[in-house]
Structures are given as C-alpha cells and as structure tokens.
Short mmCIF file of C-alpha atoms in Angstrom, two decimals:
data_model
loop_
_atom_site.label_atom_id
_atom_site.label_comp_id
_atom_site.label_asym_id
_atom_site.label_seq_id
_atom_site.Cartn_x
_atom_site.Cartn_y
_atom_site.Cartn_z
CA MET W 970 37.90 10.08 27.80
CA SER W 971 35.71 12.46 25.81
CA ASN W 972 33.32 11.26 23.13
CA ARG W 973 34.82 11.98 19.72
CA MET W 974 31.41 12.75 18.19
CA TRP W 975 30.43 15.37 20.72
CA GLY W 976 33.79 17.13 21.03
CA GLY W 977 35.17 18.79 24.14
CA ARG W 978 31.88 19.47 25.88
CA PHE W 979 31.72 15.97 27.41
CA ALA W 980 34.55 14.64 29.63
CA SER W 981 33.58 10.96 29.57
CA SER W 982 31.88 8.39 27.40
CA PRO W 983 28.20 7.54 27.90
CA ASN W 984 26.94 4.86 30.24
CA ALA W 985 26.49 1.49 28.55
CA ILE W 986 22.71 1.72 28.93
CA MET W 987 22.73 5.24 27.52
CA GLN W 988 24.71 3.97 24.56
CA GLU W 989 22.22 1.15 24.04
CA ILE W 990 19.15 3.37 24.09
CA ASN W 991 20.80 6.14 22.09
CA ALA W 992 22.29 4.11 19.24
CA SER W 993 20.27 3.60 16.06
CA ILE W 994 22.86 1.96 13.81
CA ASP W 995 21.26 -1.48 14.13
CA PHE W 996 18.29 -0.28 12.09
CA ASP W 997 19.25 2.96 10.35
CA LYS W 998 22.19 1.34 8.55
CA ARG W 999 19.78 0.60 5.73
CA LEU W 1000 19.84 4.35 4.98
CA TYR W 1001 23.44 4.09 3.75
CA PRO W 1002 22.67 4.64 0.01
CA GLN W 1003 20.71 7.79 0.81
CA ASP W 1004 23.33 9.03 3.29
CA ILE W 1005 26.11 8.57 0.78
CA ALA W 1006 24.10 10.26 -2.00
CA GLY W 1007 23.32 13.22 0.28
CA SER W 1008 26.97 13.57 1.32
CA ILE W 1009 28.17 13.46 -2.29
CA ALA W 1010 25.69 16.19 -3.27
CA HIS W 1011 26.75 18.26 -0.25
CA ALA W 1012 30.44 17.84 -1.12
CA LYS W 1013 29.86 18.99 -4.69
CA MET W 1014 28.07 22.07 -3.44
CA LEU W 1015 30.80 22.88 -0.88
CA ALA W 1016 33.37 22.68 -3.66
CA LYS W 1017 31.31 24.99 -5.82
CA ILE W 1018 31.34 27.69 -3.11
CA ASP W 1019 35.07 27.10 -2.43
CA ILE W 1020 34.74 25.62 1.04
CA LEU W 1021 36.19 22.39 -0.33
CA SER W 1022 39.00 22.17 -2.83
CA ASN W 1023 38.32 20.15 -5.94
CA ASN W 1024 40.91 17.65 -4.76
CA ASP W 1025 39.18 17.24 -1.39
CA LYS W 1026 35.82 16.90 -3.13
CA GLU W 1027 37.13 14.12 -5.37
CA GLU W 1028 38.72 12.32 -2.42
CA ILE W 1029 35.49 12.55 -0.45
CA ILE W 1030 33.39 11.23 -3.33
CA LYS W 1031 35.85 8.43 -4.01
CA GLY W 1032 35.92 7.49 -0.34
CA LEU W 1033 32.13 7.54 0.00
CA GLU W 1034 31.70 5.35 -3.05
CA ALA W 1035 34.22 2.89 -1.62
CA ILE W 1036 32.28 2.77 1.65
CA GLY W 1037 29.10 2.10 -0.26
CA LYS W 1038 30.69 -0.90 -1.97
CA GLU W 1039 31.96 -2.24 1.35
CA ILE W 1040 28.47 -2.06 2.84
CA GLU W 1041 26.98 -3.76 -0.21
CA GLN W 1042 29.56 -6.54 0.08
CA ASN W 1043 28.99 -6.91 3.84
CA THR W 1044 32.61 -6.08 4.66
CA PHE W 1045 31.90 -2.78 6.46
CA ASN W 1046 32.31 -2.82 10.25
CA PHE W 1047 29.37 -1.00 11.85
CA SER W 1048 30.04 0.40 15.33
CA GLN W 1049 27.34 0.97 17.92
CA GLU W 1050 29.63 3.44 19.67
CA LEU W 1051 29.28 5.70 16.65
CA GLU W 1052 25.48 5.67 17.14
CA ASP W 1053 24.11 5.98 13.64
CA ILE W 1054 24.72 5.54 9.95
CA HIS W 1055 25.88 9.15 9.55
CA MET W 1056 28.73 8.92 12.06
CA ASN W 1057 29.71 5.42 10.98
CA ILE W 1058 30.18 6.60 7.43
CA GLU W 1059 31.91 9.83 8.46
CA SER W 1060 34.32 7.97 10.74
CA SER W 1061 35.16 5.43 8.05
CA LEU W 1062 35.67 8.24 5.55
CA GLY W 1063 38.15 9.87 7.92
CA GLU W 1064 40.10 6.63 8.17
CA LYS W 1065 40.24 6.38 4.40
CA ILE W 1066 41.10 9.94 3.32
CA GLY W 1067 42.23 11.79 6.45
CA ASP W 1068 41.55 15.45 7.24
CA ALA W 1069 39.49 16.13 4.11
CA ALA W 1070 36.68 14.09 5.66
CA LYS W 1071 36.48 16.56 8.58
CA ARG W 1072 35.44 19.32 6.19
CA LEU W 1073 32.40 17.45 4.85
CA HIS W 1074 30.14 18.34 7.78
CA THR W 1075 30.53 22.07 7.19
CA ALA W 1076 27.14 23.83 6.84
CA ARG W 1077 25.06 20.83 7.81
CA SER W 1078 23.90 18.98 10.92
CA ARG W 1079 22.81 15.45 11.62
CA ASN W 1080 19.33 16.98 11.95
CA ASP W 1081 19.02 18.05 8.33
CA GLN W 1082 21.13 15.09 7.26
CA VAL W 1083 18.77 12.48 8.70
CA ALA W 1084 15.70 14.34 7.45
CA THR W 1085 17.18 14.28 3.96
CA ASP W 1086 18.23 10.64 4.15
CA PHE W 1087 14.83 9.55 5.41
CA LYS W 1088 12.99 11.58 2.77
CA LEU W 1089 15.11 10.01 0.06
CA TYR W 1090 14.40 6.56 1.51
CA VAL W 1091 10.64 7.09 1.77
CA ARG W 1092 10.60 8.52 -1.74
CA ASP W 1093 12.32 5.35 -2.99
CA VAL W 1094 9.80 3.23 -1.07
CA VAL W 1095 6.90 5.12 -2.61
CA ASP W 1096 8.27 4.50 -6.11
CA MET W 1097 8.65 0.79 -5.33
CA LEU W 1098 5.14 0.48 -3.85
CA ILE W 1099 3.61 2.22 -6.85
CA GLU W 1100 5.29 -0.29 -9.16
CA GLN W 1101 3.99 -3.16 -7.04
CA ILE W 1102 0.45 -1.80 -7.02
CA VAL W 1103 0.52 -1.51 -10.82
CA ALA W 1104 1.76 -5.11 -11.03
CA LEU W 1105 -1.12 -6.26 -8.80
CA GLN W 1106 -3.63 -4.24 -10.82
CA SER W 1107 -2.30 -5.84 -14.01
CA ALA W 1108 -2.73 -9.33 -12.54
CA LEU W 1109 -6.28 -8.47 -11.47
CA LEU W 1110 -7.02 -7.04 -14.90
CA ILE W 1111 -6.03 -10.26 -16.65
CA ARG W 1112 -8.37 -12.16 -14.37
CA ALA W 1113 -11.16 -9.61 -14.86
CA GLU W 1114 -11.02 -10.00 -18.63
CA GLN W 1115 -10.98 -13.80 -18.34
CA ASN W 1116 -14.04 -13.69 -16.08
CA ALA W 1117 -16.17 -11.00 -17.69
CA ASN W 1118 -18.94 -13.60 -18.07
CA THR W 1119 -18.31 -15.65 -14.92
CA ILE W 1120 -21.48 -15.19 -12.86
CA MET W 1121 -21.22 -15.18 -9.07
CA PRO W 1122 -23.33 -13.96 -6.18
CA GLY W 1123 -22.86 -10.37 -5.14
CA PHE W 1124 -23.11 -9.92 -1.40
CA THR W 1125 -24.24 -7.35 1.11
CA HIS W 1126 -23.87 -8.26 4.79
CA LEU W 1127 -22.26 -11.42 3.36
CA GLN W 1128 -25.77 -12.45 2.30
CA SER W 1129 -26.61 -13.22 -1.31
CA ALA W 1130 -27.90 -9.94 -2.77
CA GLN W 1131 -27.77 -9.72 -6.59
CA PRO W 1132 -25.79 -11.67 -9.17
CA VAL W 1133 -22.68 -10.02 -10.57
CA VAL W 1134 -19.79 -11.21 -12.70
CA LEU W 1135 -16.40 -12.03 -11.18
CA GLY W 1136 -14.70 -9.60 -13.55
CA HIS W 1137 -16.77 -6.77 -12.10
CA HIS W 1138 -15.83 -7.81 -8.58
CA LEU W 1139 -12.12 -7.82 -9.44
CA LEU W 1140 -12.39 -4.44 -11.15
CA ALA W 1141 -13.63 -3.05 -7.83
CA TYR W 1142 -10.25 -3.87 -6.30
CA ILE W 1143 -8.43 -2.33 -9.24
CA GLU W 1144 -10.30 0.89 -8.44
CA MET W 1145 -9.35 0.64 -4.75
CA PHE W 1146 -5.69 0.05 -5.48
CA ASP W 1147 -5.68 2.91 -7.95
CA ARG W 1148 -6.78 5.25 -5.16
CA ASP W 1149 -3.93 3.85 -3.07
CA LYS W 1150 -1.54 4.60 -5.89
CA SER W 1151 -2.95 8.12 -6.21
CA ARG W 1152 -2.44 8.78 -2.50
CA LEU W 1153 1.18 7.65 -2.73
CA ILE W 1154 1.77 9.85 -5.77
CA ASP W 1155 0.30 12.83 -3.92
CA ALA W 1156 2.49 12.11 -0.90
CA ARG W 1157 5.56 11.93 -3.13
CA VAL W 1158 4.83 15.34 -4.61
CA ARG W 1159 4.54 16.93 -1.17
CA MET W 1160 7.66 15.28 0.24
CA ASN W 1161 9.88 16.24 -2.68
CA GLU W 1162 11.55 19.22 -0.99
CA CYS W 1163 15.14 19.00 0.19
CA PRO W 1164 15.93 19.67 3.90
CA LEU W 1165 19.72 19.62 3.46
CA GLY W 1166 21.21 23.01 4.27
CA SER W 1167 18.74 23.71 7.08
CA ALA W 1168 21.54 22.64 9.45
CA ALA W 1169 20.56 22.05 13.08
CA LEU W 1170 17.46 24.26 13.02
CA ALA W 1171 18.34 27.84 12.02
CA GLY W 1172 20.07 27.51 8.69
CA THR W 1173 23.75 28.38 8.25
CA SER W 1174 25.94 31.43 7.85
CA PHE W 1175 27.82 29.83 4.97
CA PRO W 1176 26.83 30.95 1.44
CA ILE W 1177 25.52 27.53 0.43
CA ASP W 1178 23.61 26.73 -2.76
CA ARG W 1179 20.59 24.76 -1.59
CA ASP W 1180 19.01 24.74 -5.03
CA MET W 1181 22.05 22.92 -6.38
CA VAL W 1182 21.84 20.24 -3.69
CA ALA W 1183 18.09 19.82 -4.19
CA LYS W 1184 18.53 19.38 -7.93
CA GLU W 1185 21.44 16.97 -7.44
CA LEU W 1186 19.25 14.75 -5.26
CA GLY W 1187 16.19 14.89 -7.51
CA PHE W 1188 14.10 17.17 -5.30
CA ASP W 1189 11.86 19.82 -6.80
CA ARG W 1190 13.16 22.55 -4.50
CA PRO W 1191 14.75 23.14 -1.07
CA THR W 1192 12.52 23.41 1.98
CA ALA W 1193 11.52 27.00 2.76
CA ASN W 1194 11.78 26.96 6.56
CA SER W 1195 14.73 25.48 8.43
CA LEU W 1196 12.76 24.81 11.63
CA ASP W 1197 10.06 22.93 9.76
CA ALA W 1198 12.59 21.07 7.62
CA VAL W 1199 14.41 19.35 10.49
CA SER W 1200 11.30 18.66 12.58
CA ASP W 1201 8.95 17.49 9.81
CA ARG W 1202 7.94 13.86 9.65
CA ASP W 1203 4.69 14.46 7.78
CA PHE W 1204 6.20 12.74 4.76
CA VAL W 1205 6.52 9.50 6.74
CA LEU W 1206 3.13 9.85 8.40
CA GLU W 1207 1.37 10.55 5.12
CA THR W 1208 3.03 7.59 3.43
CA LEU W 1209 2.20 5.34 6.38
CA GLY W 1210 -1.39 6.58 6.18
CA ALA W 1211 -1.58 5.68 2.51
CA ALA W 1212 0.12 2.36 3.27
CA SER W 1213 -2.46 1.62 5.97
CA ILE W 1214 -5.37 2.17 3.59
CA CYS W 1215 -3.68 0.01 0.96
CA ALA W 1216 -3.09 -2.73 3.55
CA MET W 1217 -6.75 -2.48 4.55
CA HIS W 1218 -7.76 -3.05 0.92
CA LEU W 1219 -5.42 -6.03 0.72
CA SER W 1220 -6.93 -7.37 3.94
CA ARG W 1221 -10.48 -7.11 2.58
CA PHE W 1222 -9.52 -8.99 -0.56
CA ALA W 1223 -7.56 -11.54 1.46
CA GLU W 1224 -10.65 -12.17 3.59
CA GLU W 1225 -12.68 -12.84 0.45
CA LEU W 1226 -10.05 -15.26 -0.82
CA VAL W 1227 -10.19 -17.08 2.52
CA ILE W 1228 -13.98 -17.35 2.28
CA TRP W 1229 -14.03 -18.24 -1.42
CA SER W 1230 -11.44 -20.99 -1.01
CA SER W 1231 -13.32 -22.67 1.88
CA ALA W 1232 -15.00 -26.05 1.45
CA GLN W 1233 -18.34 -24.35 2.03
CA PHE W 1234 -17.91 -21.96 -0.92
CA LYS W 1235 -15.43 -23.66 -3.31
CA PHE W 1236 -15.42 -20.56 -5.54
CA ILE W 1237 -11.66 -20.70 -6.02
CA GLN W 1238 -8.66 -22.86 -5.29
CA LEU W 1239 -5.38 -21.30 -4.28
CA SER W 1240 -2.27 -22.95 -5.66
CA ASP W 1241 0.12 -25.08 -3.61
CA GLN W 1242 2.56 -22.16 -3.73
CA PHE W 1243 0.28 -20.03 -1.53
CA SER W 1244 -1.32 -22.71 0.66
CA THR W 1245 -0.18 -24.89 3.55
CA GLY W 1246 -1.30 -28.16 5.10
CA SER W 1247 -2.05 -29.35 8.61
CA SER W 1248 0.25 -31.30 10.92
CA ILE W 1249 -2.54 -33.75 11.81
CA MET W 1250 -5.37 -33.25 9.29
CA PRO W 1251 -4.22 -34.47 5.87
CA GLN W 1252 -7.28 -33.12 4.07
CA LYS W 1253 -6.60 -29.51 5.04
CA ARG W 1254 -5.58 -26.86 2.51
CA ASN W 1255 -5.04 -23.66 4.45
CA PRO W 1256 -5.00 -20.20 2.78
CA ASP W 1257 -2.15 -19.06 5.01
CA ALA W 1258 -0.76 -16.46 2.59
CA ALA W 1259 -4.13 -14.71 2.46
CA GLU W 1260 -4.51 -14.93 6.23
CA LEU W 1261 -1.08 -13.39 6.80
CA ILE W 1262 -1.84 -10.58 4.35
CA ARG W 1263 -5.06 -10.01 6.29
CA ALA W 1264 -3.00 -9.62 9.47
CA LYS W 1265 -0.48 -7.14 8.05
CA ILE W 1266 -2.85 -4.19 8.43
CA GLY W 1267 -2.33 -4.40 12.21
CA ARG W 1268 1.37 -3.72 12.18
CA ILE W 1269 1.16 -1.18 9.34
CA LEU W 1270 -1.61 0.84 10.95
CA GLY W 1271 0.21 0.37 14.25
CA ALA W 1272 3.31 1.98 12.79
CA HIS W 1273 1.27 5.00 11.70
CA THR W 1274 -0.30 5.30 15.15
CA ALA W 1275 3.03 4.82 16.92
CA LEU W 1276 4.73 7.60 14.96
CA MET W 1277 1.73 9.89 15.42
CA MET W 1278 2.10 9.39 19.17
CA VAL W 1279 5.81 10.17 18.97
CA MET W 1280 5.24 13.40 17.10
CA LYS W 1281 2.10 14.74 18.78
CA GLY W 1282 3.79 16.45 21.74
CA LEU W 1283 7.11 17.55 20.30
CA PRO W 1284 8.02 21.24 20.24
CA LEU W 1285 10.11 22.57 17.37
CA ALA W 1286 12.64 21.66 16.25
CA TYR W 1287 14.43 18.28 16.56
CA SER W 1288 14.05 15.98 19.56
CA LYS W 1289 15.64 12.58 20.06
CA ASP W 1290 12.13 11.08 20.21
CA MET W 1291 12.18 11.33 16.43
CA GLN W 1292 14.73 8.54 16.27
CA GLU W 1293 11.71 6.27 16.86
CA ASP W 1294 10.41 7.12 13.38
CA LYS W 1295 12.48 4.62 11.45
CA GLU W 1296 12.04 1.14 12.89
CA VAL W 1297 8.25 1.22 12.68
CA ALA W 1298 8.33 2.73 9.19
CA PHE W 1299 10.88 0.23 7.91
CA ASP W 1300 8.77 -2.64 9.26
CA ALA W 1301 5.52 -1.25 7.84
CA PHE W 1302 6.89 -0.62 4.37
CA ASP W 1303 8.63 -4.01 4.25
CA ASN W 1304 5.42 -5.78 5.19
CA LEU W 1305 3.24 -3.87 2.74
CA SER W 1306 5.69 -4.69 -0.04
CA LEU W 1307 5.61 -8.36 0.95
CA ALA W 1308 1.81 -8.38 1.10
CA LEU W 1309 1.50 -6.79 -2.35
CA ALA W 1310 3.88 -9.36 -3.83
CA ALA W 1311 2.03 -12.26 -2.20
CA MET W 1312 -1.36 -11.00 -3.36
CA GLU W 1313 -0.12 -10.59 -6.91
CA GLY W 1314 1.15 -14.18 -6.81
CA MET W 1315 -2.15 -15.54 -5.50
CA VAL W 1316 -4.21 -13.68 -8.09
CA ALA W 1317 -1.97 -14.86 -10.91
CA ASP W 1318 -2.34 -18.58 -10.28
CA LEU W 1319 -5.64 -19.18 -8.48
CA LYS W 1320 -8.23 -21.42 -10.13
CA VAL W 1321 -11.83 -20.26 -10.53
CA ASN W 1322 -14.70 -22.74 -10.04
CA GLU W 1323 -17.24 -21.23 -12.44
CA LYS W 1324 -19.91 -23.86 -11.72
CA ALA W 1325 -19.81 -23.29 -7.95
CA MET W 1326 -20.06 -19.55 -8.47
CA LEU W 1327 -22.97 -19.89 -10.91
CA ASP W 1328 -24.85 -22.27 -8.64
CA ALA W 1329 -24.42 -19.92 -5.69
CA ALA W 1330 -25.47 -16.92 -7.78
CA GLY W 1331 -28.94 -18.39 -8.24
CA SER W 1332 -29.49 -19.07 -4.56
CA GLY W 1333 -30.89 -16.74 -1.93
CA PHE W 1334 -33.52 -15.27 -4.30
CA SER W 1335 -30.82 -13.06 -5.81
CA THR W 1336 -33.01 -11.97 -8.75
CA ALA W 1337 -35.75 -10.57 -6.53
CA THR W 1338 -34.83 -7.00 -7.38
CA ASP W 1339 -35.32 -7.85 -11.04
CA ILE W 1340 -38.99 -8.65 -10.32
CA ALA W 1341 -39.47 -5.27 -8.66
CA ASP W 1342 -37.71 -3.52 -11.53
CA TRP W 1343 -39.86 -5.39 -14.07
CA LEU W 1344 -43.08 -4.34 -12.29
CA VAL W 1345 -41.97 -0.71 -12.38
CA ARG W 1346 -40.85 -0.85 -15.99
CA GLU W 1347 -43.54 -3.06 -17.55
CA ALA W 1348 -46.60 -2.63 -15.29
CA ASN W 1349 -46.11 1.00 -14.18
CA VAL W 1350 -46.10 -0.01 -10.51
CA ALA W 1351 -44.58 2.43 -8.00
CA PHE W 1352 -41.30 1.03 -6.77
CA ARG W 1353 -42.35 0.83 -3.10
CA ASP W 1354 -45.42 -1.16 -4.12
CA ALA W 1355 -43.29 -3.32 -6.42
CA HIS W 1356 -40.90 -3.95 -3.54
CA HIS W 1357 -43.81 -5.18 -1.39
CA ILE W 1358 -45.16 -7.43 -4.14
CA THR W 1359 -41.73 -8.93 -4.69
CA GLY W 1360 -41.37 -9.56 -0.98
CA GLU W 1361 -44.55 -11.63 -1.09
CA ALA W 1362 -43.16 -13.60 -4.03
CA VAL W 1363 -39.95 -14.30 -2.11
CA ALA W 1364 -41.94 -15.43 0.93
CA LEU W 1365 -43.96 -17.81 -1.26
CA ALA W 1366 -40.82 -19.26 -2.91
CA GLU W 1367 -39.24 -19.70 0.51
CA LYS W 1368 -42.35 -21.49 1.76
CA LYS W 1369 -42.39 -23.79 -1.27
CA GLN W 1370 -38.58 -24.22 -1.06
CA VAL W 1371 -38.04 -23.31 -4.72
CA ARG W 1372 -36.19 -20.62 -6.62
CA LEU W 1373 -38.10 -17.60 -7.88
CA ASP W 1374 -37.93 -18.81 -11.47
CA GLN W 1375 -39.51 -22.10 -10.34
CA LEU W 1376 -42.71 -20.45 -9.11
CA LYS W 1377 -45.75 -20.99 -11.31
CA LEU W 1378 -47.32 -18.06 -13.11
CA ALA W 1379 -50.63 -18.73 -11.41
CA ASP W 1380 -48.98 -18.41 -8.00
CA LEU W 1381 -47.41 -15.09 -8.98
CA GLN W 1382 -50.68 -13.76 -10.37
CA LYS W 1383 -52.40 -14.55 -7.08
CA ILE W 1384 -49.97 -12.07 -5.54
CA ASP W 1385 -50.53 -9.47 -8.27
CA LYS W 1386 -52.60 -9.91 -11.43
CA ARG W 1387 -50.40 -7.52 -13.40
CA ILE W 1388 -47.65 -10.15 -13.53
CA ASP W 1389 -47.56 -12.10 -16.81
CA GLU W 1390 -45.37 -14.74 -18.43
CA ARG W 1391 -42.79 -12.15 -19.49
CA ILE W 1392 -41.58 -12.07 -15.89
CA PHE W 1393 -39.71 -15.34 -16.40
CA SER W 1394 -37.44 -13.80 -19.02
CA ILE W 1395 -35.74 -11.68 -16.37
CA LEU W 1396 -35.45 -14.24 -13.57
CA SER W 1397 -32.31 -16.04 -14.73
CA VAL W 1398 -29.02 -14.84 -13.25
CA LYS W 1399 -27.58 -14.50 -16.75
CA ASN W 1400 -30.31 -12.10 -17.81
CA SER W 1401 -30.05 -10.30 -14.51
CA VAL W 1402 -26.38 -9.44 -14.90
CA ALA W 1403 -26.85 -8.62 -18.59
CA SER W 1404 -29.50 -6.07 -17.67
CA ARG W 1405 -27.21 -4.05 -15.37
CA THR W 1406 -26.00 -1.79 -18.16
CA SER W 1407 -25.88 1.51 -16.27
CA TYR W 1408 -22.43 3.08 -16.14
CA GLY W 1409 -20.41 1.25 -13.51
CA GLY W 1410 -22.78 -1.73 -13.58
CA THR W 1411 -21.94 -5.43 -13.78
CA ALA W 1412 -23.14 -6.21 -17.32
CA PRO W 1413 -20.42 -8.22 -19.12
CA ASN W 1414 -20.17 -5.63 -21.92
CA ASN W 1415 -19.59 -2.94 -19.28
CA VAL W 1416 -16.87 -5.06 -17.71
CA LEU W 1417 -15.09 -5.59 -21.00
CA ALA W 1418 -15.27 -1.86 -21.75
CA GLN W 1419 -13.73 -1.09 -18.33
CA VAL W 1420 -11.05 -3.72 -18.93
CA LYS W 1421 -10.08 -1.96 -22.15
CA LEU W 1422 -9.90 1.41 -20.37
CA TRP W 1423 -7.69 -0.05 -17.65
CA GLN W 1424 -5.46 -1.78 -20.16
CA ASP W 1425 -4.79 1.59 -21.77
CA LYS W 1426 -4.37 3.30 -18.38
CA LEU W 1427 -1.87 0.80 -17.00
CA LYS W 1428 0.37 0.73 -20.04
#
C-alpha cells in the first residue's frame, strides 16, 4: 500500500520506527494558526492568478476556518501517520470539501510552507515577549520610584563597595531588559520576509504573486532567494540568542533576590505567592520562583546551542534535520515567557526592608572612596596619594573595629595633617549617595530624573 502523501514513488508504508522518528505532529500541531493563515493567503493568491476558481477559494477558506475552530475546541483528530500539521490540515480539508483541497498545494512545498509557518510563529512570540518585557520594566519602574531614597550597599565581587540607592539598582535592570527588547525588535525586522512561493527550493513555474501573499501575512516583502528561504533558520537562532541573553539577565536578578531574601541579608521578603516551605523545617521560606528563573537560562541557552549544532553542517537547501528546530524553540520560548511573568509578579509584591539595607550600606567601609575624593577636591592631593591615605584610614578603623565616621579627627590627622573636620560631612552614606550626581550616577535626584524619562519611554 503506497503512502498517500508521497504518491506513487513508494510502494509500501514506512516502518513503524521510521514513522515514529519522522513524525512531528506531536509538537508542531501548535503551528496550526500560522499554517491556516498561510494557506488562506496562498488560496487567495491562487484565485487571483486563476489557478483556483473563486468558488474553490471560498470553499478552501471556509474549510480551513472550520478546521481551526475544531483544533481550538479540541475536537480535531491528529494523525501521526500524516506526519505533521501541514498534512493533517490538508487531509482534513480534503475530507470536508473534496477535490478543491487538492488544488491548494499548487506552487508551494512543505519546505516553504513550514518556513513560513515557523516565521509567523516566531514573529508572534517576539511580539509577546516584547510585551512581557515592557510589563516587567513597568513593575521595576514603580519600585525604582518608590525607592529613589532607599540606601543600600552597592557591591563589587559581592563585597560592600559604595552605597547606592535601591532605585538606581533597579534602573540598571530596566536598562538591561531594554537592550533585550531592542534585540528582539531587530530580529523581528530581519525575519519579516515571506518564504511562501519559494516552493521546494527553486521557486515555481506558476505566475504567482509573492508580494500579495507577503502583504496578506503582514510581511514587509517576499524573500529574494528561494534556496535561502527554505533553508534559513537564522530567524529562530537570532531570537533564541536574544532570548538567552534576556534569560541571563533574569537569572542575575533572580540570584540577587535569592541573596537579598536570605536570613543573612534580610533586604527583602518575597510574598507567599512566590515562596515555598520545607517538608521538615517549619521556619524555612524558600525563594523557589527566583531559583527556578535562575535555572531557565540553561534550557534556553541549550536550545540555541542545540539548533546551532543542527544547522552547522547542513548543505543547501532543506534537510530533515531541520525538523529538530521546533521542539527546542517551543520549550525555550515557553520558559522565557514563564520566567518573565514570574519575575514581574515577584517584583510587584516583594517587601523592602529599608532599615536592613541602610544598616548594611554603612558597613564594610563603603564611604572610603569619599575620603579619597575629598582629599583630591579639598586638599589638592593626587588621587593615587589620596587612595593610599584612605587605605591607611581604613586599616586604622578596621583595627579599632569602628566605622570610618567613628574615627577621631586626631587619629585621621596622624595619617595626614591635611585632613580637617570637614571630612566628617562626607562620611555618611546619605551624603555619599547624594554626592554621586554625575550623569548615570546614584544620586536620588538622578534616579528620579531617570524614572521620569522611563515613564515617558514606556508609555
């Protein structure tokens, strides 16, 4: 018995194992909205060039829309024997409208069909991720404005470095996520060319109107080279690359939330909605949502690497290897979307412990740089000399087990006689952050100005 998809070339059906490895319907069925949209656009174009009658076109469109409703209502019977979403829909269409369905595949191939479907899907994903990033930025922005004066330690090497304000710290992530958004927007621009009409690899002899199909599907233009069109998966790779960087940013922030919510830091408290308990330790409050977000980068970056490995050795044009593009991409995009939603939720309802942050900001000699800056500014000391003098002051404070602002003036003047009582005006963490007025600095007024700019930008 010959296979009805492959026509008369094959005398028997595939081995059961071959059918199992070859079929993709279990995962590519989620492409049904894009497949139906592409087929409707193709049918309209075929009718325009008189390959389809208007009656056949209307029957095809009506039948495809009916199939779409069946899939949405979970009443459609997917068949593994029919391999993929394209043949499942085409077979069902034939059962519904008869011979007219057989004309739909004129001037196209599953090669350009799947490239078009997948581009439409990834384009939809990009639009969704951009919306989610903006929602997360908006949640961060609310928190940044609320905490423009909330002083906390700024870290390098996870060691107390200089005091900053929490609003400034949160604005840093808004900047990161905006670059993620920009990368996705750039990827969307590049992917917005329509492969449909490239057929198997060489184009078609039929007088098709590819511009019409591209416009119908919201593409900017048709692809210019049929070989490239059916073998290109750059649009997936580029989006996965942008997704990986975004997931990395989420992971960095998640790690900070894990640290900040620990009993040792107590900077924040995550709500019950994004925390879990322990099966044996009743006191535990685990930041599991943040930890799971932190882990998502592995599978998202893994998807990018996996597809890169699939594509790296493939000659033009289409090879069946490329069927491996979808599962990893679907999983990566689903998980990034979930991580963005979870992070937005955590940011929206976490509680900030301002006292714990302020207390920590004053530890670790975090205003030492302010002494060096004061010596340069007020005593005309070269910075390298000022750095050395300040180091001696830190060593003395460490020996006496006091903060820098608790040192006596006489002790400081033993280190350098140019130090006077004015030094104490710059040693508080409040004055330290207020002094960082350079563009991009942590001064509260700077933070509020940046908040206003972002409020206007995100509208």
